[in-house]
mmCIF file of C-alpha atoms in Angstrom:
data_model
loop_
_atom_site.group_PDB
_atom_site.id
_atom_site.type_symbol
_atom_site.label_atom_id
_atom_site.label_comp_id
_atom_site.label_asym_id
_atom_site.label_seq_id
_atom_site.Cartn_x
_atom_site.Cartn_y
_atom_site.Cartn_z
ATOM 1 C CA MET T 1 13.584 15.721 21.659
ATOM 2 C CA LYS T 2 11.347 14.943 18.534
ATOM 3 C CA ASP T 3 7.654 13.713 19.157
ATOM 4 C CA TYR T 4 6.666 10.234 17.554
ATOM 5 C CA SER T 5 5.382 11.787 14.409
ATOM 6 C CA GLU T 6 8.775 13.319 13.471
ATOM 7 C CA LYS T 7 10.657 9.965 13.756
ATOM 8 C CA ARG T 8 9.490 8.889 10.326
ATOM 9 C CA ASP T 9 12.055 9.132 7.609
ATOM 10 C CA PHE T 10 9.395 9.686 5.069
ATOM 11 C CA HIS T 11 6.006 11.836 5.519
ATOM 12 C CA ARG T 12 3.023 10.053 4.877
ATOM 13 C CA MET T 13 0.349 11.165 2.248
ATOM 14 C CA GLN T 14 -3.328 10.437 2.571
ATOM 15 C CA VAL T 15 -4.501 8.994 -0.581
ATOM 16 C CA ASN T 16 -8.112 6.785 -0.203
ATOM 17 C CA SER T 17 -7.755 5.683 -3.949
ATOM 18 C CA GLU T 18 -8.494 2.152 -5.434
ATOM 19 C CA ILE T 19 -5.648 0.078 -5.866
ATOM 20 C CA GLU T 20 -5.287 -3.028 -8.125
ATOM 21 C CA ILE T 21 -3.138 -5.848 -6.550
ATOM 22 C CA THR T 22 -1.811 -9.215 -7.692
ATOM 23 C CA ASP T 23 -0.280 -11.706 -5.265
ATOM 24 C CA SER T 24 2.707 -14.025 -5.769
ATOM 25 C CA GLN T 25 0.212 -16.716 -7.119
ATOM 26 C CA GLY T 26 -0.863 -14.271 -9.806
ATOM 27 C CA ASN T 27 -4.316 -13.747 -7.815
ATOM 28 C CA ARG T 28 -5.722 -10.048 -8.634
ATOM 29 C CA PHE T 29 -7.994 -7.988 -6.583
ATOM 30 C CA THR T 30 -8.557 -4.708 -5.600
ATOM 31 C CA GLY T 31 -8.347 -2.805 -2.318
ATOM 32 C CA VAL T 32 -8.028 0.789 -1.163
ATOM 33 C CA CYS T 33 -4.467 2.609 -0.993
ATOM 34 C CA ARG T 34 -5.224 4.562 2.559
ATOM 35 C CA ASP T 35 -1.915 6.173 2.705
ATOM 36 C CA LEU T 36 1.248 6.334 1.152
ATOM 37 C CA SER T 37 4.854 7.291 1.947
ATOM 38 C CA ALA T 38 8.506 6.855 -0.158
ATOM 39 C CA ALA T 39 8.867 3.746 1.777
ATOM 40 C CA GLY T 40 5.529 1.872 1.991
ATOM 41 C CA MET T 41 1.649 1.926 1.580
ATOM 42 C CA GLN T 42 -1.237 1.332 3.945
ATOM 43 C CA LEU T 43 -3.825 -0.906 1.848
ATOM 44 C CA TYR T 44 -7.250 -1.893 2.795
ATOM 45 C CA VAL T 45 -8.122 -5.446 1.483
ATOM 46 C CA GLU T 46 -11.386 -7.556 1.705
ATOM 47 C CA ARG T 47 -9.333 -10.807 2.557
ATOM 48 C CA GLU T 48 -6.214 -11.743 4.486
ATOM 49 C CA VAL T 49 -2.868 -11.583 3.126
ATOM 50 C CA ALA T 50 0.085 -13.346 4.585
ATOM 51 C CA VAL T 51 3.143 -11.624 6.299
ATOM 52 C CA GLY T 52 6.024 -11.830 3.967
ATOM 53 C CA GLU T 53 3.626 -11.800 0.637
ATOM 54 C CA GLU T 54 5.224 -10.138 -2.263
ATOM 55 C CA LEU T 55 2.345 -7.909 -3.923
ATOM 56 C CA GLN T 56 2.480 -6.096 -7.096
ATOM 57 C CA THR T 57 0.225 -2.972 -7.218
ATOM 58 C CA VAL T 58 -1.030 -0.256 -9.822
ATOM 59 C CA LEU T 59 -2.231 2.973 -8.041
ATOM 60 C CA HIS T 60 -3.925 4.845 -10.724
ATOM 61 C CA PRO T 61 -3.429 8.845 -10.180
ATOM 62 C CA SER T 62 -7.071 10.958 -9.941
ATOM 63 C CA SER T 63 -6.209 12.927 -13.232
ATOM 64 C CA ASP T 64 -4.470 11.998 -16.551
ATOM 65 C CA GLN T 65 -1.558 14.323 -15.942
ATOM 66 C CA PHE T 66 0.423 11.576 -13.988
ATOM 67 C CA PRO T 67 1.192 7.875 -14.806
ATOM 68 C CA PRO T 68 -0.051 5.207 -12.656
ATOM 69 C CA LEU T 69 2.218 4.300 -9.848
ATOM 70 C CA GLU T 70 3.201 0.764 -10.063
ATOM 71 C CA THR T 71 5.312 -1.092 -7.322
ATOM 72 C CA VAL T 72 6.626 -4.275 -5.832
ATOM 73 C CA CYS T 73 5.577 -4.452 -2.044
ATOM 74 C CA GLU T 74 5.992 -6.654 0.864
ATOM 75 C CA VAL T 75 3.482 -7.257 3.226
ATOM 76 C CA ILE T 76 4.635 -6.404 7.030
ATOM 77 C CA ARG T 77 1.558 -6.481 8.742
ATOM 78 C CA CYS T 78 -2.152 -7.411 8.340
ATOM 79 C CA GLU T 79 -4.646 -6.886 11.020
ATOM 80 C CA PRO T 80 -8.514 -7.329 11.069
ATOM 81 C CA GLU T 81 -10.314 -4.089 10.626
ATOM 82 C CA GLY T 82 -14.072 -3.820 10.013
ATOM 83 C CA ASP T 83 -15.247 -6.342 7.199
ATOM 84 C CA GLY T 84 -11.536 -6.580 6.030
ATOM 85 C CA PHE T 85 -7.911 -6.154 6.857
ATOM 86 C CA LEU T 86 -5.673 -3.286 7.062
ATOM 87 C CA LEU T 87 -1.967 -4.282 5.338
ATOM 88 C CA GLY T 88 1.177 -2.293 6.187
ATOM 89 C CA THR T 89 3.697 -2.693 3.218
ATOM 90 C CA ASN T 90 7.288 -1.888 2.483
ATOM 91 C CA ILE T 91 7.787 -0.659 -1.119
ATOM 92 C CA SER T 92 10.754 -3.043 -2.434
ATOM 93 C CA GLU T 93 10.484 -1.357 -6.208
ATOM 94 C CA VAL T 94 8.807 1.242 -7.874
ATOM 95 C CA THR T 95 8.466 -0.453 -11.328
ATOM 96 C CA ARG T 96 6.859 2.557 -13.111
#
């Protein structure tokens, strides 16, 4: 029997990089992308975001060798953490 960590379809990569976010009303803010997988991201932000909200994100690479990762994702979880909120998102589209 597989342990819990092996039940995921995609492995998570620890990132901890600043990410640019635009909500469905056009409001722009920044957060920290804590981890990334082929199916979703975990983001830390300073304000609450509604579950079901569609976000556009731009994650810039740490070097110029790779282009930015641009996605459309849906918030599936928003939990208070410290002075902000931890978002669980599903990536619905990679736009670049």
